[in-house]
Short mmCIF file of C-alpha atoms in Angstrom, two decimals:
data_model
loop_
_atom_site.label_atom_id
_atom_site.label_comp_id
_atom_site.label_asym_id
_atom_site.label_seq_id
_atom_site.Cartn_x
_atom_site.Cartn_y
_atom_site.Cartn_z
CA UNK V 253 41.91 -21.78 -110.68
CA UNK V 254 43.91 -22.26 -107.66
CA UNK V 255 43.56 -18.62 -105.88
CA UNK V 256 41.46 -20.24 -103.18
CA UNK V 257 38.33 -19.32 -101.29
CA UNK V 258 37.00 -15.75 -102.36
CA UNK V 259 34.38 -13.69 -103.06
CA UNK V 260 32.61 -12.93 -106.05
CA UNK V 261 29.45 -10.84 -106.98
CA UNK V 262 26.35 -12.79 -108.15
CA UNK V 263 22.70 -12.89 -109.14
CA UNK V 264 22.23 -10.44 -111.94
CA UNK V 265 20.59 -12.01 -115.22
CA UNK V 266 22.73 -9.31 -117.37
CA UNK V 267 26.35 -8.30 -117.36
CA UNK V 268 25.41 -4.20 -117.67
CA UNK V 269 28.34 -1.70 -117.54
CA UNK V 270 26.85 -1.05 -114.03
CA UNK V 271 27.26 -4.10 -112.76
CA UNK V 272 30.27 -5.03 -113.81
CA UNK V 273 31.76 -1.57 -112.63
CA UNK V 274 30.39 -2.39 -109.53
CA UNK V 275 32.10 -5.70 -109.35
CA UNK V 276 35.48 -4.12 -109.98
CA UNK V 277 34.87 -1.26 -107.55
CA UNK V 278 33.99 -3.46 -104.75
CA UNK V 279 37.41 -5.26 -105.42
CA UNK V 280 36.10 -8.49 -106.64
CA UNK V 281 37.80 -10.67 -109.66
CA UNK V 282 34.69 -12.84 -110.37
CA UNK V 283 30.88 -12.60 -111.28
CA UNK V 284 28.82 -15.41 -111.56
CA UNK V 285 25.13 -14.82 -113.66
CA UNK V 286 21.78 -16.01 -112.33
CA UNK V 287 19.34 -17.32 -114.58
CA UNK V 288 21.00 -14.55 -117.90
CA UNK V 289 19.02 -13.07 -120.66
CA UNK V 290 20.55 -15.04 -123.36
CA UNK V 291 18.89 -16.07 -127.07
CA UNK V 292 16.74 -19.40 -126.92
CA UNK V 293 13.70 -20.21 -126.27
CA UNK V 294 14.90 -24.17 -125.34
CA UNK V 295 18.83 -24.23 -125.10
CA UNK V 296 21.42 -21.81 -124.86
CA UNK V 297 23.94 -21.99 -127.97
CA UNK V 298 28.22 -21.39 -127.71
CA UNK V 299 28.36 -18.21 -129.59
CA UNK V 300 26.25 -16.73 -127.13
CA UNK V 301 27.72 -18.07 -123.87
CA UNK V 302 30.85 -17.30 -125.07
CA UNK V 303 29.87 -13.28 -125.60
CA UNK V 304 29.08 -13.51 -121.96
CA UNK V 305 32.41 -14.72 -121.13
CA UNK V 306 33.99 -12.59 -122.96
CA UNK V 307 32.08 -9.33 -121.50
CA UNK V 308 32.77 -10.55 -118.25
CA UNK V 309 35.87 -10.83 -119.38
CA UNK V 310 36.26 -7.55 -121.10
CA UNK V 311 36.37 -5.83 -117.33
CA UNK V 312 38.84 -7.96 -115.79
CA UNK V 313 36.85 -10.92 -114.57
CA UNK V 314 36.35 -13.94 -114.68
CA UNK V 315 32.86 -15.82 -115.08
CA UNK V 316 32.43 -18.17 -112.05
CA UNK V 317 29.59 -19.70 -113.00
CA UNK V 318 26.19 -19.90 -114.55
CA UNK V 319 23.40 -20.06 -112.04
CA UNK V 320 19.90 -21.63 -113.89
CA UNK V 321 18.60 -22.07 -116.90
CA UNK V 322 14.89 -20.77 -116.98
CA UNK V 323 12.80 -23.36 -115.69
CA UNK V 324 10.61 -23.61 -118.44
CA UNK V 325 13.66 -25.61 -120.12
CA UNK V 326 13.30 -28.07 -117.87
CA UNK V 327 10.05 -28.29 -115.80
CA UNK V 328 8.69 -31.50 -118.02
CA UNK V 329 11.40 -33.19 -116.69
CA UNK V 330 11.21 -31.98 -113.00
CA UNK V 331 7.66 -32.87 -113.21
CA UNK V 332 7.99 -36.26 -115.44
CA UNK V 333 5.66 -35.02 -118.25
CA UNK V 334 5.42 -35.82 -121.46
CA UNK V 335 7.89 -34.01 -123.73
CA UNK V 336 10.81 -34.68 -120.72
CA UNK V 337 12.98 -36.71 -122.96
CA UNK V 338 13.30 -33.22 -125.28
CA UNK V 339 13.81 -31.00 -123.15
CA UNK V 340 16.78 -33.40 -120.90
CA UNK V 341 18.42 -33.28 -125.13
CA UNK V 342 18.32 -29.51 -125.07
CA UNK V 343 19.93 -29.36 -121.33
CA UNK V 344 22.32 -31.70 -122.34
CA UNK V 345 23.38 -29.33 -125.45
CA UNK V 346 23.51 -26.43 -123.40
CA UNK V 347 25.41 -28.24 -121.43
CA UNK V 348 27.83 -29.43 -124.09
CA UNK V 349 27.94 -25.27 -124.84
CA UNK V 350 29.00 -24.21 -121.68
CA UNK V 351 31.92 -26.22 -121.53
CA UNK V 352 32.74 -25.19 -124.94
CA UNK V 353 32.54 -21.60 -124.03
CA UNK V 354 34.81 -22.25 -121.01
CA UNK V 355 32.52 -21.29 -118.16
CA UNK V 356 33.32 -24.33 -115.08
CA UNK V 357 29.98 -24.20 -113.45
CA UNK V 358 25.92 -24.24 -114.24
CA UNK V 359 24.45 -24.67 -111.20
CA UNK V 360 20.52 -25.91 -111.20
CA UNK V 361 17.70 -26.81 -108.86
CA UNK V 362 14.92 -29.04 -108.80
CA UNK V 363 11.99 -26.94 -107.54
CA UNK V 364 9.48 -26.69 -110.41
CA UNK V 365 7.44 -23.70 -108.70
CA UNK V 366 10.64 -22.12 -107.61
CA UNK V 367 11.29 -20.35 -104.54
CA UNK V 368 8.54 -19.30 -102.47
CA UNK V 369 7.72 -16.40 -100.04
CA UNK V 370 5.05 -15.09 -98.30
CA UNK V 371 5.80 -11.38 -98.14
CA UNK V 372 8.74 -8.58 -98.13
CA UNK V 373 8.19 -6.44 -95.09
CA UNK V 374 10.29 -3.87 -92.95
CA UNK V 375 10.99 -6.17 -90.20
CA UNK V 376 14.46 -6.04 -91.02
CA UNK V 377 17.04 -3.97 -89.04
CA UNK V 378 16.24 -0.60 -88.58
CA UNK V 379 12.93 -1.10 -90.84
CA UNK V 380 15.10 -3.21 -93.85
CA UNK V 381 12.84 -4.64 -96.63
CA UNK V 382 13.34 -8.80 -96.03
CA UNK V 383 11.58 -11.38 -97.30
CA UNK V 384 9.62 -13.74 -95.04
CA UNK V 385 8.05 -17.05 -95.27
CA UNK V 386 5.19 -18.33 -93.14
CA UNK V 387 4.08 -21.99 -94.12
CA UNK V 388 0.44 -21.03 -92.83
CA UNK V 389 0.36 -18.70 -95.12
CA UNK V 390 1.47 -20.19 -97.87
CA UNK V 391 -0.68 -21.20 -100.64
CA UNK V 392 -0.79 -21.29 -104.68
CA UNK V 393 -3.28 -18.32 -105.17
CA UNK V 394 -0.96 -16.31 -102.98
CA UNK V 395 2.17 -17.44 -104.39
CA UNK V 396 1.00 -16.69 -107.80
CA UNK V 397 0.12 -13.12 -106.93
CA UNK V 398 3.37 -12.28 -105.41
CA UNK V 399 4.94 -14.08 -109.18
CA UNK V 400 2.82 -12.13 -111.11
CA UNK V 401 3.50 -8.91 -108.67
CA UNK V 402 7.41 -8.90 -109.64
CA UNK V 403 7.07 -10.10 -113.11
CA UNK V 404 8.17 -6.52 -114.58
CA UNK V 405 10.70 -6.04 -111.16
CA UNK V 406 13.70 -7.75 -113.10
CA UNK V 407 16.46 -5.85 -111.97
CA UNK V 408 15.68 -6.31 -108.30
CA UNK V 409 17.50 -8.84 -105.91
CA UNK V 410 13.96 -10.65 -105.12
CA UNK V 411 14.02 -14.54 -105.22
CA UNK V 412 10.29 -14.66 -106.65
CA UNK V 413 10.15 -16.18 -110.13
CA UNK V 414 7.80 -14.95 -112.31
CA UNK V 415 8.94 -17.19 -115.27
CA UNK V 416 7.66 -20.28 -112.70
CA UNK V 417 4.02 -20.66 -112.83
CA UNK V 418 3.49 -23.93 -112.39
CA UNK V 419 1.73 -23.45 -109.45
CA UNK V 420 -1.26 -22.98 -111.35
CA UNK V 421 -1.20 -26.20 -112.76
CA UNK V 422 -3.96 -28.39 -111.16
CA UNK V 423 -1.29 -31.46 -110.80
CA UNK V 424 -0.07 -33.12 -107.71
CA UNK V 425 3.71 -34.81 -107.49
CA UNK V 426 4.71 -37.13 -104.76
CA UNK V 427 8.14 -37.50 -103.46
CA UNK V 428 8.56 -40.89 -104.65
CA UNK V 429 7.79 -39.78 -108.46
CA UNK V 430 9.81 -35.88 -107.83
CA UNK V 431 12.81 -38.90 -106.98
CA UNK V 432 12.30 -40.86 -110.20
CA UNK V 433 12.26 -37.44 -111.73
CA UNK V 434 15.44 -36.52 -110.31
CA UNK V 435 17.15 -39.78 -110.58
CA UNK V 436 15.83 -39.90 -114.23
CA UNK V 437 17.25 -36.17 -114.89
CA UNK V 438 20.21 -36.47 -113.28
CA UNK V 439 21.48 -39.88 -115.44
CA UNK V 440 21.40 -38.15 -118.13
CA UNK V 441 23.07 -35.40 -117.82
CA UNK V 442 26.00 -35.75 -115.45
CA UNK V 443 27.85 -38.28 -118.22
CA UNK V 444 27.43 -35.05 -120.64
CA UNK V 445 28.76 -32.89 -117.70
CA UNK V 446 31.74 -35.60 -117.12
CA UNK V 447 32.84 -34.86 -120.98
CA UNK V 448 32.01 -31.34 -121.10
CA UNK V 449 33.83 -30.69 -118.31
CA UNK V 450 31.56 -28.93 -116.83
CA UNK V 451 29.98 -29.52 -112.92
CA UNK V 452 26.70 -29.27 -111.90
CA UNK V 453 26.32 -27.32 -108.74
CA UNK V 454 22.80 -28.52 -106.86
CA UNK V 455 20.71 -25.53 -104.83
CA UNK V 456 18.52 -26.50 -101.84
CA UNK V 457 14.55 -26.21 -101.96
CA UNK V 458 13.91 -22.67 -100.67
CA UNK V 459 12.03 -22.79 -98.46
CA UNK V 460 12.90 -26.31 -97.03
CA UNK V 461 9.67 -28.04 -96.26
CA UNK V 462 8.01 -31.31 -97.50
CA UNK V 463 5.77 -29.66 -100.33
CA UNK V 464 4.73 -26.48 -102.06
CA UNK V 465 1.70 -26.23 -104.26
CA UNK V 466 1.11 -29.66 -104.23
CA UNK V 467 4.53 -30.72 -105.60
CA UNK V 468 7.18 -33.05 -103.27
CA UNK V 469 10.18 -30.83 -102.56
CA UNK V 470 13.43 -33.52 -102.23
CA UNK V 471 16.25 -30.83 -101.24
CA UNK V 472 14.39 -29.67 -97.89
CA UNK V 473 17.01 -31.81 -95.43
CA UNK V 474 20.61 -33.45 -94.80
CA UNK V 475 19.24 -36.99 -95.87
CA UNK V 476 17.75 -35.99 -99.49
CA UNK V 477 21.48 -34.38 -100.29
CA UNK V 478 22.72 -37.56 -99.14
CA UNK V 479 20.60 -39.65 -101.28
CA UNK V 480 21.68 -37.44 -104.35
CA UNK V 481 25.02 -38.01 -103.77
CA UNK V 482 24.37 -41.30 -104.15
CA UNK V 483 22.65 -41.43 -107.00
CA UNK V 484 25.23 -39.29 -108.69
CA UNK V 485 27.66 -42.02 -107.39
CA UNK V 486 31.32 -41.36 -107.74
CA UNK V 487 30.84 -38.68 -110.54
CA UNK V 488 33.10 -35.48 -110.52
CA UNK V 489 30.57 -33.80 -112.35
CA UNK V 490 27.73 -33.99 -109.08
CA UNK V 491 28.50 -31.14 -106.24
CA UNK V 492 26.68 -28.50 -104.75
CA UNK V 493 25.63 -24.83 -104.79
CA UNK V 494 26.17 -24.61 -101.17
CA UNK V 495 23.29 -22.14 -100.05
CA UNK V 496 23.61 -21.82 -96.43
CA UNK V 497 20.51 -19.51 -96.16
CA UNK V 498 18.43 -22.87 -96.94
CA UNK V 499 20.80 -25.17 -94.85
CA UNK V 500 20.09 -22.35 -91.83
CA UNK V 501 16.33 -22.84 -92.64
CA UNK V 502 16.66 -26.48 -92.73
CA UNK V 503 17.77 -26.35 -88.32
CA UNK V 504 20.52 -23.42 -87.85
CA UNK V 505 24.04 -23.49 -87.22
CA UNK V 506 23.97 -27.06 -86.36
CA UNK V 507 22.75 -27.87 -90.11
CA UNK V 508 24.72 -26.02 -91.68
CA UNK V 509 28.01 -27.31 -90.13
CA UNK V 510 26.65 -30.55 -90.74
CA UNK V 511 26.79 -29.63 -94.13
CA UNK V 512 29.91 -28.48 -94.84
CA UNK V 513 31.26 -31.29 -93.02
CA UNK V 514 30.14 -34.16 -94.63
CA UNK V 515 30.27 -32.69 -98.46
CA UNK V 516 33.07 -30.46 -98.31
CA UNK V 517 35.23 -33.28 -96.47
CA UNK V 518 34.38 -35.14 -99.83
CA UNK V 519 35.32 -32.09 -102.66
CA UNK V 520 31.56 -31.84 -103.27
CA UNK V 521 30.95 -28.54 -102.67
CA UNK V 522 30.90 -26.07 -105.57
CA UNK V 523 30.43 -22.89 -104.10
CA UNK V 524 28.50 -20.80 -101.57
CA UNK V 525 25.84 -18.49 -101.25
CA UNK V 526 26.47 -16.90 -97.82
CA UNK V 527 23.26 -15.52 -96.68
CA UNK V 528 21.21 -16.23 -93.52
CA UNK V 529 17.64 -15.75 -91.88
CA UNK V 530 15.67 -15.86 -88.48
CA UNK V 531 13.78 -18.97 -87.62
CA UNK V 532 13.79 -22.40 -89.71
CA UNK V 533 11.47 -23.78 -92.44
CA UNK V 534 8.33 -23.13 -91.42
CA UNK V 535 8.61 -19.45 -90.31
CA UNK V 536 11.57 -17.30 -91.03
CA UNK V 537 12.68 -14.07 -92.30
CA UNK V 538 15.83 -13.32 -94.07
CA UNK V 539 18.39 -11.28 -92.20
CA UNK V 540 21.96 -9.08 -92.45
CA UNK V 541 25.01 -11.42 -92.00
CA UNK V 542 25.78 -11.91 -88.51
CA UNK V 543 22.69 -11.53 -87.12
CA UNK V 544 20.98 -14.75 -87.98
CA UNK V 545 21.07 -18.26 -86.67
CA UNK V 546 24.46 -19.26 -87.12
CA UNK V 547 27.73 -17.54 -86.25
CA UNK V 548 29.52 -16.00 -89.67
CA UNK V 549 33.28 -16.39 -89.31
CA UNK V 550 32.64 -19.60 -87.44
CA UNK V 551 31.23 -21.29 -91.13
CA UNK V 552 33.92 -19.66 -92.78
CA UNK V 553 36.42 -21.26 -90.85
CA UNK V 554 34.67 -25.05 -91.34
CA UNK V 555 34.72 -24.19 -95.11
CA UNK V 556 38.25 -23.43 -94.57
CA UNK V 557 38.72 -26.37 -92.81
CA UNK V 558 37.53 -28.81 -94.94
CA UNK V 559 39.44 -27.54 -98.20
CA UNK V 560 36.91 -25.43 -99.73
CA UNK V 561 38.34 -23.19 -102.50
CA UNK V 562 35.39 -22.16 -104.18
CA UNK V 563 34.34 -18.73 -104.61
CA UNK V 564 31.20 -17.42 -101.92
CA UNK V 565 28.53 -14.77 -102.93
CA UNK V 566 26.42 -12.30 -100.80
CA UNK V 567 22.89 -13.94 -102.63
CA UNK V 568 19.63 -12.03 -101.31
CA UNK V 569 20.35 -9.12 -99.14
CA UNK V 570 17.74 -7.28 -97.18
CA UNK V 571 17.16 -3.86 -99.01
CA UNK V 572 18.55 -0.71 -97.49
CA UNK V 573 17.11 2.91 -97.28
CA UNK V 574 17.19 4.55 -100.88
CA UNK V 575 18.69 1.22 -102.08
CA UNK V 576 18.59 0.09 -105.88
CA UNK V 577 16.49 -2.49 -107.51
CA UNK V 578 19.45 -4.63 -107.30
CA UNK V 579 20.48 -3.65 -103.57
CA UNK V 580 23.81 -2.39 -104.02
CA UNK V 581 23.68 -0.76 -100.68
CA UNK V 582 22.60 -4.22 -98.88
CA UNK V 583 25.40 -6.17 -101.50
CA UNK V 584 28.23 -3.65 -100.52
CA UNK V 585 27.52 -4.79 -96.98
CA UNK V 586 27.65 -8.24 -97.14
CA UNK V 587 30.67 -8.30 -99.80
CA UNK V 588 32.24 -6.16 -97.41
CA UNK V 589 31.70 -8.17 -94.65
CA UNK V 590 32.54 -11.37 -96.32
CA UNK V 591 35.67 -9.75 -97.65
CA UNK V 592 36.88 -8.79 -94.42
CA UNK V 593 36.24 -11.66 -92.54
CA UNK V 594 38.17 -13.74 -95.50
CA UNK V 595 41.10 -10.90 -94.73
CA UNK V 596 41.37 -12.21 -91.16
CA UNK V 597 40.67 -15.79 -91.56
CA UNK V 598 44.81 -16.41 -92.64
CA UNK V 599 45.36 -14.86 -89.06
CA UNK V 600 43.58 -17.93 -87.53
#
């Protein structure tokens, strides 16, 4: 696709007739599914992936990109257990199957007990439901609560996973073995990505700090992305899911330039989840565009400026009076903003 830089809408785990007449509505041409309820209780097969292309499809649009596969499809080999080595064969068939089904994109992560929050309060903008994180808060007991909390919430734009307990696992994982895990993961699949032709778009660790429930977090900073991009070497398969919420946690504006300097320069950036909080990794709550630590149009502009011609998604959205489970109040905002700002950036 050569249309450019442009907005699609994201993060649903189904392709309902609401959401997809949404999509159209708000003037989008792409969706791109988070984490969708598909057959399987190890891999995803073609006949399947293909239906969801095809329903995408069947209003007008195109399927971006796959975001996830559950984690319990691959948490063996995040966490180097036993029964890795099945479970990288399944993730390399799925693999195989989304590239047969024509869908460009799977995006993954490496964060066995997911994302991680310490509360959704009304500290928001005129009393907005946002989600906050507080690292002296933060502990497995808790965390498992909130999973547990949101388990049945599955239409709702909330980061928690409930499918991601392994924070009740007793078991602790240092950096250096989460990077032999990685390194180990990662060799195997991106060859199958390279034939399928299919890339593998990277998310941050959300939120960005050294460890969670005693497990090493590697994608909390500019040098672990830079030490993956090694490791993936000169592969065309390797890039990222650009989430500059996390990069803003990781030290602001600043980081997030950084970012999109250094791996957009070098075609390695997939696409973008254009989101942004308050604070950094230790303390921060999530936030409306263009109120948070970096300065909106400005990041457009270095995306524009380094070639980027990806598509960019709204991701979590605070949650607006009388919203939906979903937030399409807080999603029309932010595609609306992101839309407009693309509409001037030409002018520039």
């Amino acid at each position: 696709m050569t249309e450019g830089m442009r907005v699609a809408v994201g993060q649903v785990s189904q392709l309902s007739n609401e959401v997809l007449t949404f999509a159209v509505q708000i003037g989008v041409k792409g969706i791109q599914v988070n984490t969708p309820v598909l057959p399987g209780r190890h891999r995803w097969e073609v006949e399947d992936l293909i239906a969801l292309r095809q329903r995408a499809e069947s209003h007008g649009l195109r399927l971006e990109a796959i975001e996830n596969v559950p984690i319990h499809f691959y948490d063996r080999a995040m966490l180097g257990l036993p029964g890795r080595d099945e479970q990288i064969e399944h993730y390399q068939a799925t693999i195989r199957n989304v590239g047969r089904a024509g869908i460009p994109i799977l995006g993954y992560h490496f964060m066995p007990n997911s994302v991680w929050r310490t509360g959704r309060d009304p500290v928001g903008r005129g009393g907005a439901l946002v989600t906050v994180f507080d690292a002296a808060k933060a502990n497995p007991e808790h965390q498992r609560e909130l999973l547990i909390a949101r388990s049945s919430n599955s239409g709702s734009d909330d980061p928690f996973d409930a499918s991601s307990l392994v924070t009740s696992r007793e078991q602790q994982v240092s950096e250096g073995q989460m990077w032999e895990n990685y390194t180990y993961f990662v060799q195997a699949v991106l060859p199958v990505a390279e034939e399928a032709g299919v890339k593998l778009a990277l998310h941050p660790d959300d939120p960005p700090v050294p460890e969670l429930g005693g497990v090493a977090r590697l994608f909390r900073n500019f040098e672990g992305f830079r030490r993956a991009l090694e490791i993936a070497g000169d592969s065309p398969a390797w890039g990222l899911d650009l989430c500059l919420g996390c990069w803003s946690e990781m030290g602001g504006e600043p980081a997030v330039l950084q970012a999109i300097d250094y791996f957009g320069r070098r075609g390695k950036i997939l696409y973008v989840h254009f989101r942004d909080v308050k604070g950094t990794s230790n303390h921060f709550a999530e936030c409306f565009i263009g109120e948070g630590n970096y300065h909106p149009f400005k990041v457009l502009c270095a995306l524009r400026d380094v070639g980027f011609s990806g598509f960019i998604l709204d991701d979590h959205v605070p949650h607006m009076v009388n919203d939906s489970p979903y937030g399409h109040r807080g999603r029309a905002h932010a595609i609306g903003y992101l839309q407009g700002m693309l509409e001037a950036l030409p002018a520039i």
